Tab-separated table of C-alpha atoms in Angstrom:
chain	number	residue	atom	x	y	z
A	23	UNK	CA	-8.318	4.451	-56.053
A	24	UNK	CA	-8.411	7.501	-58.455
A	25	UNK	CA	-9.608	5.971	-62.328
A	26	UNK	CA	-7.711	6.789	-64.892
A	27	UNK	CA	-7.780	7.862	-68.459
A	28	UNK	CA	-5.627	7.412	-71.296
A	29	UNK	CA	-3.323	9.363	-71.772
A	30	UNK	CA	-4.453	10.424	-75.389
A	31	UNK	CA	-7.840	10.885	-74.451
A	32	UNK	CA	-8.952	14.140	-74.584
A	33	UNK	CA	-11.397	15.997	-71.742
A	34	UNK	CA	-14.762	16.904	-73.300
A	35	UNK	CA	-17.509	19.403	-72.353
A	36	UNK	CA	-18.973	16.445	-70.510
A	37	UNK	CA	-16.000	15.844	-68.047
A	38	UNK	CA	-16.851	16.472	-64.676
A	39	UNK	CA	-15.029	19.079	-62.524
A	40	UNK	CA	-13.129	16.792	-59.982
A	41	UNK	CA	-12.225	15.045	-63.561
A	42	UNK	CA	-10.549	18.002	-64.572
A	43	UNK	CA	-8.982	18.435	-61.306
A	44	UNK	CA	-7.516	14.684	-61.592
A	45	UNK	CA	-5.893	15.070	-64.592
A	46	UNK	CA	-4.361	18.737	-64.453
A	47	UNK	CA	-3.231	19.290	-60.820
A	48	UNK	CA	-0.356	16.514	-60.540
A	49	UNK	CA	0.911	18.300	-63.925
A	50	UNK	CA	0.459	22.174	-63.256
A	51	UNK	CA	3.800	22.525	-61.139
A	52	UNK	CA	5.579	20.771	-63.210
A	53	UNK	CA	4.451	22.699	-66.429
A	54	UNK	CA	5.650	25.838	-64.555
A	55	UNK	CA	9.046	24.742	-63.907
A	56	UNK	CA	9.484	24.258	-67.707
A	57	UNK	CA	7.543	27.403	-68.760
A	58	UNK	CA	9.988	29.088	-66.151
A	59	UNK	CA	13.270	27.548	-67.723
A	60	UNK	CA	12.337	27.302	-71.137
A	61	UNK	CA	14.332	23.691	-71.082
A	62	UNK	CA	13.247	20.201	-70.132
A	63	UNK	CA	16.463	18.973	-69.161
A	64	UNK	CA	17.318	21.982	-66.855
A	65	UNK	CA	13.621	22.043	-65.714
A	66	UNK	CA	14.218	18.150	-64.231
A	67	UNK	CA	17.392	19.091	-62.565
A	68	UNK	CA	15.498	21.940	-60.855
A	69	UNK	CA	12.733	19.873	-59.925
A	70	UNK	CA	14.830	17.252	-58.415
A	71	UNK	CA	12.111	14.300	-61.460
A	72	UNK	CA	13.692	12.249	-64.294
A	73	UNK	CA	13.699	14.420	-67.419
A	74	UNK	CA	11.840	11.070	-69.463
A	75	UNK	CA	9.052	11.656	-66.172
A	76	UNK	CA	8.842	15.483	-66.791
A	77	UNK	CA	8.427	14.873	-70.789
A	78	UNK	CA	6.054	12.239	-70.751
A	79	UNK	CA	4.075	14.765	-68.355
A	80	UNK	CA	3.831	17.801	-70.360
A	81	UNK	CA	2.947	15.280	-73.258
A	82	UNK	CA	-0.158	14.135	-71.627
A	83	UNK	CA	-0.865	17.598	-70.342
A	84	UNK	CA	-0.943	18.904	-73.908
A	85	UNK	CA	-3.489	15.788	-74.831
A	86	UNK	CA	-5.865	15.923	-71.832
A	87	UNK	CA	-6.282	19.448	-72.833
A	88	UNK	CA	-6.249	19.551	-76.550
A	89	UNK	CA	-4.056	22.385	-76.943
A	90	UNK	CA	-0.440	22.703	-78.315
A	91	UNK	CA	1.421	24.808	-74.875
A	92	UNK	CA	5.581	24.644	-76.002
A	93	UNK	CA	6.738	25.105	-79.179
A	94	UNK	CA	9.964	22.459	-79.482
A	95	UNK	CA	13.544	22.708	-80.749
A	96	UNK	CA	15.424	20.018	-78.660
A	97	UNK	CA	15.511	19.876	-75.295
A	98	UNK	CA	14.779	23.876	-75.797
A	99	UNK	CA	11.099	24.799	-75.453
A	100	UNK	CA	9.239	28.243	-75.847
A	101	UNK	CA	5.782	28.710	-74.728
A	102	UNK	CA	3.250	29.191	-77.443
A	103	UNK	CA	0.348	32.027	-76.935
A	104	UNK	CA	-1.796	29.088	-75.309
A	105	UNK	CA	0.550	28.063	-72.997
A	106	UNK	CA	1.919	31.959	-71.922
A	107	UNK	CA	-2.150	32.275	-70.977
A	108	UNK	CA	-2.131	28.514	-69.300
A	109	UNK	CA	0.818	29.637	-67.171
A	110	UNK	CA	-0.461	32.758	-65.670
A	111	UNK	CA	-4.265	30.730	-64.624
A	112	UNK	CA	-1.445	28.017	-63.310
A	113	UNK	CA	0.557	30.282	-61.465
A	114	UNK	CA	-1.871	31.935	-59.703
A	115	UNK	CA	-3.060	28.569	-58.941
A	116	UNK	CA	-0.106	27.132	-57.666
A	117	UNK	CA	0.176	30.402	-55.392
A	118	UNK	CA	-3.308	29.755	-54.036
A	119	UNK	CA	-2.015	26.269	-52.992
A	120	UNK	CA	1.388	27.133	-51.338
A	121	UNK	CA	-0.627	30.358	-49.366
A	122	UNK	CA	-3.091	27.179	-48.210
A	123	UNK	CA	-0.266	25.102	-47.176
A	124	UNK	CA	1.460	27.564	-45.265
A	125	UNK	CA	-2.160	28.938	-43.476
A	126	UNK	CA	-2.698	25.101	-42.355
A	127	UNK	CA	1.317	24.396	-41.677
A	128	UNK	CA	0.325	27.813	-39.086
A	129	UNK	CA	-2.451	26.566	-37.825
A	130	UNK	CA	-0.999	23.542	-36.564
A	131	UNK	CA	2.103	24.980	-35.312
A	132	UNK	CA	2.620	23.930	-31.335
A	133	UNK	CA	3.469	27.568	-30.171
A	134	UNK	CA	2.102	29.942	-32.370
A	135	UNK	CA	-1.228	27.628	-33.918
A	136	UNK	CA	-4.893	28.032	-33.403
A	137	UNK	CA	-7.923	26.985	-31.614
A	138	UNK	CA	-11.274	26.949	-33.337
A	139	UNK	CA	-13.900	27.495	-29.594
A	140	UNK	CA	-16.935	27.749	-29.315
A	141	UNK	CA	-18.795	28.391	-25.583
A	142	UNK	CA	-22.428	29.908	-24.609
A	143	UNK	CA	-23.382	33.431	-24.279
A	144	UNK	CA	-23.584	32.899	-20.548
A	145	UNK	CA	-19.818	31.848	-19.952
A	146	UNK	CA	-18.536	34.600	-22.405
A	147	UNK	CA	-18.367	37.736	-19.949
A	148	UNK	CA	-15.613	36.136	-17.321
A	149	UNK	CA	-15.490	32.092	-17.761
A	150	UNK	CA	-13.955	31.918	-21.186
A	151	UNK	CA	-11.555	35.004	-20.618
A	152	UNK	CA	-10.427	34.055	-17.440
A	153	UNK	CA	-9.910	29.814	-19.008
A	154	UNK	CA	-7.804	31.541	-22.147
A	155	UNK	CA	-5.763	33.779	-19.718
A	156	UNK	CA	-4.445	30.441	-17.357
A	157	UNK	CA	-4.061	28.636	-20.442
A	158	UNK	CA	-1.721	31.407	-22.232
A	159	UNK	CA	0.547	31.548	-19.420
A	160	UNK	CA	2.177	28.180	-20.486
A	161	UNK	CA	0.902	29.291	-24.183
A	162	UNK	CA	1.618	31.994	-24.601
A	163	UNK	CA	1.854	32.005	-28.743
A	164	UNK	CA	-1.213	30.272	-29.264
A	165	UNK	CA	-4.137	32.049	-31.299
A	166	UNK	CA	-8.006	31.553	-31.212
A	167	UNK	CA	-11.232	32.456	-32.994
A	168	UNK	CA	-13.814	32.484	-30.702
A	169	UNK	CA	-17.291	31.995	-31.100
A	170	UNK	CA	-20.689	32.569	-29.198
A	171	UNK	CA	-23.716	30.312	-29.606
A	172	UNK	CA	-26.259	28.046	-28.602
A	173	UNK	CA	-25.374	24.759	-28.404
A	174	UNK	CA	-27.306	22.979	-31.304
A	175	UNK	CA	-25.797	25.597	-33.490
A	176	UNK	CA	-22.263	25.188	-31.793
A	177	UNK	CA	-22.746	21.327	-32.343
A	178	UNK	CA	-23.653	21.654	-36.255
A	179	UNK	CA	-20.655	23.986	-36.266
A	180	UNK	CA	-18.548	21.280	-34.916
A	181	UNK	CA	-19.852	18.510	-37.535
A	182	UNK	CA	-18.793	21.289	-40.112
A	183	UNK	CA	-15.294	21.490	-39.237
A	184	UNK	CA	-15.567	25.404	-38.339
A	185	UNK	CA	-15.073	24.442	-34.496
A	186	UNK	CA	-12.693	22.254	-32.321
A	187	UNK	CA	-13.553	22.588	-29.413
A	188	UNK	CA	-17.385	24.161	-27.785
A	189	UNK	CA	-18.356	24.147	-23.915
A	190	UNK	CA	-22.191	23.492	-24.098
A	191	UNK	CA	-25.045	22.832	-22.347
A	192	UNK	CA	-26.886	20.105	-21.848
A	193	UNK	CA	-23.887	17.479	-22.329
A	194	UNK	CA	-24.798	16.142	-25.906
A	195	UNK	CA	-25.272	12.867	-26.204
A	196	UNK	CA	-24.266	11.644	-29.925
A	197	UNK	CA	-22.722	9.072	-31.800
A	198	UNK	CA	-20.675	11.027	-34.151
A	199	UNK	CA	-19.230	13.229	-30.876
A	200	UNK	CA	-17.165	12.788	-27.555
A	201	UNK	CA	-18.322	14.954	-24.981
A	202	UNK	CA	-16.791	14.922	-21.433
A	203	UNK	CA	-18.642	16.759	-18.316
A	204	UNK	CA	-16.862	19.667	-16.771
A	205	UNK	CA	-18.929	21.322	-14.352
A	206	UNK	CA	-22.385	22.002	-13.230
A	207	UNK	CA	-23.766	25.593	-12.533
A	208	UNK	CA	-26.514	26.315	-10.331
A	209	UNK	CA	-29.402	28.011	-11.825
A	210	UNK	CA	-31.484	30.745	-9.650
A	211	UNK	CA	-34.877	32.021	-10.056
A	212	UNK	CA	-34.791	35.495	-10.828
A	213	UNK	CA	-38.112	37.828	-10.086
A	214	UNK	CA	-38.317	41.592	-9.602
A	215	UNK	CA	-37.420	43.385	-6.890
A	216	UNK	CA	-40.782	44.060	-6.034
A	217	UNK	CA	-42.218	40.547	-6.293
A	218	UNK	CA	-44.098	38.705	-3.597
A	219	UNK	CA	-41.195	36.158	-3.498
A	220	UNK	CA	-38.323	39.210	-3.687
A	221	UNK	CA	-37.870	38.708	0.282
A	222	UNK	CA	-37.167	35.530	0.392
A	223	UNK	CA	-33.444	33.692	0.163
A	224	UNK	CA	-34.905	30.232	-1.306
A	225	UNK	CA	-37.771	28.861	-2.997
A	226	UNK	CA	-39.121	25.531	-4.571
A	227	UNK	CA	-40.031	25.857	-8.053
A	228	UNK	CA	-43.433	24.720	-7.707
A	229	UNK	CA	-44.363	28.486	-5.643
A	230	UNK	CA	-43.549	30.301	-9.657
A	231	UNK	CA	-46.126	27.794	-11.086
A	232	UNK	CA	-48.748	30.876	-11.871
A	233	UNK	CA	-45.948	33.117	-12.759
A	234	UNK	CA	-44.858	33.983	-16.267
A	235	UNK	CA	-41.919	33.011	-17.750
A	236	UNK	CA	-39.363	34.784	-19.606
A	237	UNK	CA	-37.230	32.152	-21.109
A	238	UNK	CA	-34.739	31.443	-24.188
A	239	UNK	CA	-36.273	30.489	-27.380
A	240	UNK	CA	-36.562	26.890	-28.457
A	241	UNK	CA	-33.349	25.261	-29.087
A	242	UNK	CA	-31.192	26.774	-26.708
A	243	UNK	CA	-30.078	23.914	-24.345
A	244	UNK	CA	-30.869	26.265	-21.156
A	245	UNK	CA	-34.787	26.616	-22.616
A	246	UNK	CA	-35.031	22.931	-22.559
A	247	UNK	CA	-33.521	22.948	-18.922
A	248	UNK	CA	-36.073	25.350	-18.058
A	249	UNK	CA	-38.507	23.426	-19.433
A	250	UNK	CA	-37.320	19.942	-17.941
A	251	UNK	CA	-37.535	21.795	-14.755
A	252	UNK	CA	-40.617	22.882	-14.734
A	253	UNK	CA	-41.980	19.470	-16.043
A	254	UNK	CA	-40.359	18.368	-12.726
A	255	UNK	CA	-42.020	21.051	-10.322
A	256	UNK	CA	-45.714	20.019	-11.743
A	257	UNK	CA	-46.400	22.587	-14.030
A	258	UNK	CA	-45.873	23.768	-17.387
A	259	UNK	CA	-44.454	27.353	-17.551
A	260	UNK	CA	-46.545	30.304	-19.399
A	261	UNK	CA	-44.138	31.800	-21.506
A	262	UNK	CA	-44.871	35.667	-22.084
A	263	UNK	CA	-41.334	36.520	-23.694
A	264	UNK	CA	-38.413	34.514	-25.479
A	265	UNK	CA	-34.966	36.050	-26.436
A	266	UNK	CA	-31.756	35.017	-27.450
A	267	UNK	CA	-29.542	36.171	-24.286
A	268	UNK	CA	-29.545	35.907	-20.786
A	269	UNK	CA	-28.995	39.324	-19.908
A	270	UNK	CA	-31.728	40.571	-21.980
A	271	UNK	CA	-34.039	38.177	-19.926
A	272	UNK	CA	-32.946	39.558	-16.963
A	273	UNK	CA	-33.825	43.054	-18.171
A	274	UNK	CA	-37.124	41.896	-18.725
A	275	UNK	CA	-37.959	40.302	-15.073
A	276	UNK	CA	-36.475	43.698	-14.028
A	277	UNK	CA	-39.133	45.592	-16.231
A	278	UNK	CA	-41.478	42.968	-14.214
A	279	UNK	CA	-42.654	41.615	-17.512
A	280	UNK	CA	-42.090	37.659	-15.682
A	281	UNK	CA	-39.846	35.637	-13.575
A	282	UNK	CA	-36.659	33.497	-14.979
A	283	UNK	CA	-34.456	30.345	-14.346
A	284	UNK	CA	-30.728	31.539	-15.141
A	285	UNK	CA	-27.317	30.869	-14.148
A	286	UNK	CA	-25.450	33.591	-11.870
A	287	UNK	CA	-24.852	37.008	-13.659
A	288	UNK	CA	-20.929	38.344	-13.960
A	289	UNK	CA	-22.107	41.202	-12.384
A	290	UNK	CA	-25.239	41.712	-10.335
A	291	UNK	CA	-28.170	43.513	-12.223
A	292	UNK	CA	-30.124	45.999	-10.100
A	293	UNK	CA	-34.084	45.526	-10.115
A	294	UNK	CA	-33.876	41.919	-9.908
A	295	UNK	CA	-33.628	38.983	-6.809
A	296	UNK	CA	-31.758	36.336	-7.675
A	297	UNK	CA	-33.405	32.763	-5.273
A	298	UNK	CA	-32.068	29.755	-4.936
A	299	UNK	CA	-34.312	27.327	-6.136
A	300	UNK	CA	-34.348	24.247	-3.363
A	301	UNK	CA	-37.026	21.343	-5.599
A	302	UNK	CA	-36.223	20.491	-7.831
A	303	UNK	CA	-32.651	20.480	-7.976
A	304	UNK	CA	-31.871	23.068	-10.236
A	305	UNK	CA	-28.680	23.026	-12.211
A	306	UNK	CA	-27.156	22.873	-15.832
A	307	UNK	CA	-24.546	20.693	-16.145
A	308	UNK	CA	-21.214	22.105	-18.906
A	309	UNK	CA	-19.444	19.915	-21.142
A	310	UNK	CA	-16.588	19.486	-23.651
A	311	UNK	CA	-17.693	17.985	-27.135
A	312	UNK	CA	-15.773	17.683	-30.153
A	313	UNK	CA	-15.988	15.532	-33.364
A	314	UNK	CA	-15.506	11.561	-32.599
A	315	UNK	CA	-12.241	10.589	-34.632
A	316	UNK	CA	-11.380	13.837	-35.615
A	317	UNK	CA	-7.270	14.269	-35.498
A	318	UNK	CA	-6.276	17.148	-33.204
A	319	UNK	CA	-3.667	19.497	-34.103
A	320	UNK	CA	-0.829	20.254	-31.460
A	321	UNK	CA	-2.333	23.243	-29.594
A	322	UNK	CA	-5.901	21.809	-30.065
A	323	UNK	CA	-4.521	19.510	-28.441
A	324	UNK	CA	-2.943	21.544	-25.703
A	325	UNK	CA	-6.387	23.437	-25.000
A	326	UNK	CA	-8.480	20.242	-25.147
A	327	UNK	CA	-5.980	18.788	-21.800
A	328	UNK	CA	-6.159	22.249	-20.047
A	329	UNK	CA	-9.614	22.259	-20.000
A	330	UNK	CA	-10.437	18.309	-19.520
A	331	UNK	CA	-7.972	18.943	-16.271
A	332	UNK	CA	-10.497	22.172	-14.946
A	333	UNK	CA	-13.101	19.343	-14.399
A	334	UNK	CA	-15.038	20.350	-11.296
A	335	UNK	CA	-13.316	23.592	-11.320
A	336	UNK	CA	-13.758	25.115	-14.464
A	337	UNK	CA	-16.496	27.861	-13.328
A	338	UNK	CA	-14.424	28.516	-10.521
């Protein structure tokens, strides 16, 4: 429960911000309907508040700030130079608020709201566009801001509020956070056309142990696959090169600078052979996280049971 002060005391050079905020914001629309009528009793009626209520309150507004606002004949008020330069800081104010209320109030709508998502790199050329497009023919209205990351980044994101929804990779496993798996996807090791493994159709890891690597840097949930897998095979890779996107590794093996475990391209890359990779069992599982507890608005919600029903079919 808020504390309270008195409603003589006055706010000092001492009084904390929030403090401020406590004491003033309850009172600010009020003080404009009366600035705007120039009359307490007319004021009330406008306001749909007992005219004792809306008196007491610009009483105690005038003490918690130590500063005479109306200048009284009756029921008749007129603002005094304080108060004319009060109203315009509250006005503006009290605009700021109602433009809030009505971006949230849009947000939130069922047909015409928004969807915070955020998915990898990898799934952003043709998984994500073709998931929005099926969803928008039944939701047509529905907006989104879109966002492309790693997933530790997409996951901090999330605990910040600037996300609803991410696909990621690995599944995260955390208390604060729900996270339901989707899909796997089959990674491939990728070598130059001209490598000594380049004619074959399938490979086991272990054969790449002397090879270098060209992998994502540390913290991207498909290095730590990589790295996993390798751990697996027997070996631990030689990294020559890390980057921060898929297709930029691929450019790489292509330049014959090393070989790479990565998911299927959108569109096949020339200079490079693409192997199936039969030991260990090489694939990177997708999931759905969002925030544990967190309420979802309607078309959050909307998007959240369109993709939790792609399950097993959502690279497809």
């Amino acid at each position: 429960m808020a504390h309270e002060h008195s409603s003589g005391a006055r706010l000092s050079q001492a009084s904390y911000e929030e403090d401020i905020t406590l004491l003033l914001a309850p009172r600010l629309a009020y003080f404009a309907g009366v600035a705007r009528q120039e009359h307490v009793t007319r004021a009330a009626q406008e306001m749909g508040v007992p005219q004792s209520t809306l008196s007491r309150a610009m009483v105690r507004l005038e003490q918690d700030l130590g500063v005479t606002l109306f200048a009284r004949k009756g029921r008749t008020v007129a603002l005094t130079p304080a108060g004319r330069a009060f109203l315009t800081s509250a006005e503006r104010a009290l605009s700021e608020i109602e433009r809030a209320a009505e971006a949230v109030r849009a947000d939130a709508d069922p047909r015409a709201g928004k969807v915070a998502f955020g998915f990898l790199h990898t799934m952003g050329s043709e998984t994500v566009p073709g998931l929005i497009r099926a969803f928008r023919a039944d939701h047509p209205g529905i907006r989104f801001t879109l966002v492309q990351n790693y997933g530790e980044a997409m996951i901090e994101r999330l605990r910040a509020g600037e996300l609803d929804l991410c696909l990621t990779s690995p599944v995260p496993h955390a208390p604060d956070l729900v996270a339901r798996r989707l899909d796997e996807q089959r990674l491939r090791l990728v070598v130059p056309d001209d490598h000594r493994l380049a004619s074959r159709k399938r490979v086991r890891l272990a054969e790449a142990a002397d090879e270098a690597f060209v992998t994502l840097e540390p913290g991207y949930g498909l290095r730590r696959i990589t790295d996993d897998l390798c751990t697996e095979a027997g070996f631990t890779p030689r990294i020559a090169f890390e980057g921060e996107e898929a297709e930029t590794l691929r450019g790489l093996v292509a330049a014959g600078l090393g070989v790479a475990l990565l998911p299927p391209p959108a569109v096949a890359r020339p200079g490079v052979v693409e192997l199936t990779v039969t030991a260990p069992r090489a694939v990177r599982e997708i999931g759905l996280a969002w925030l544990d507890g967190h309420p979802d608005t309607p078309p959050v919600a909307a998007f959240k049971r369109f993709l939790l029903s792609r399950r097993g079919n959502l690279l497809a």
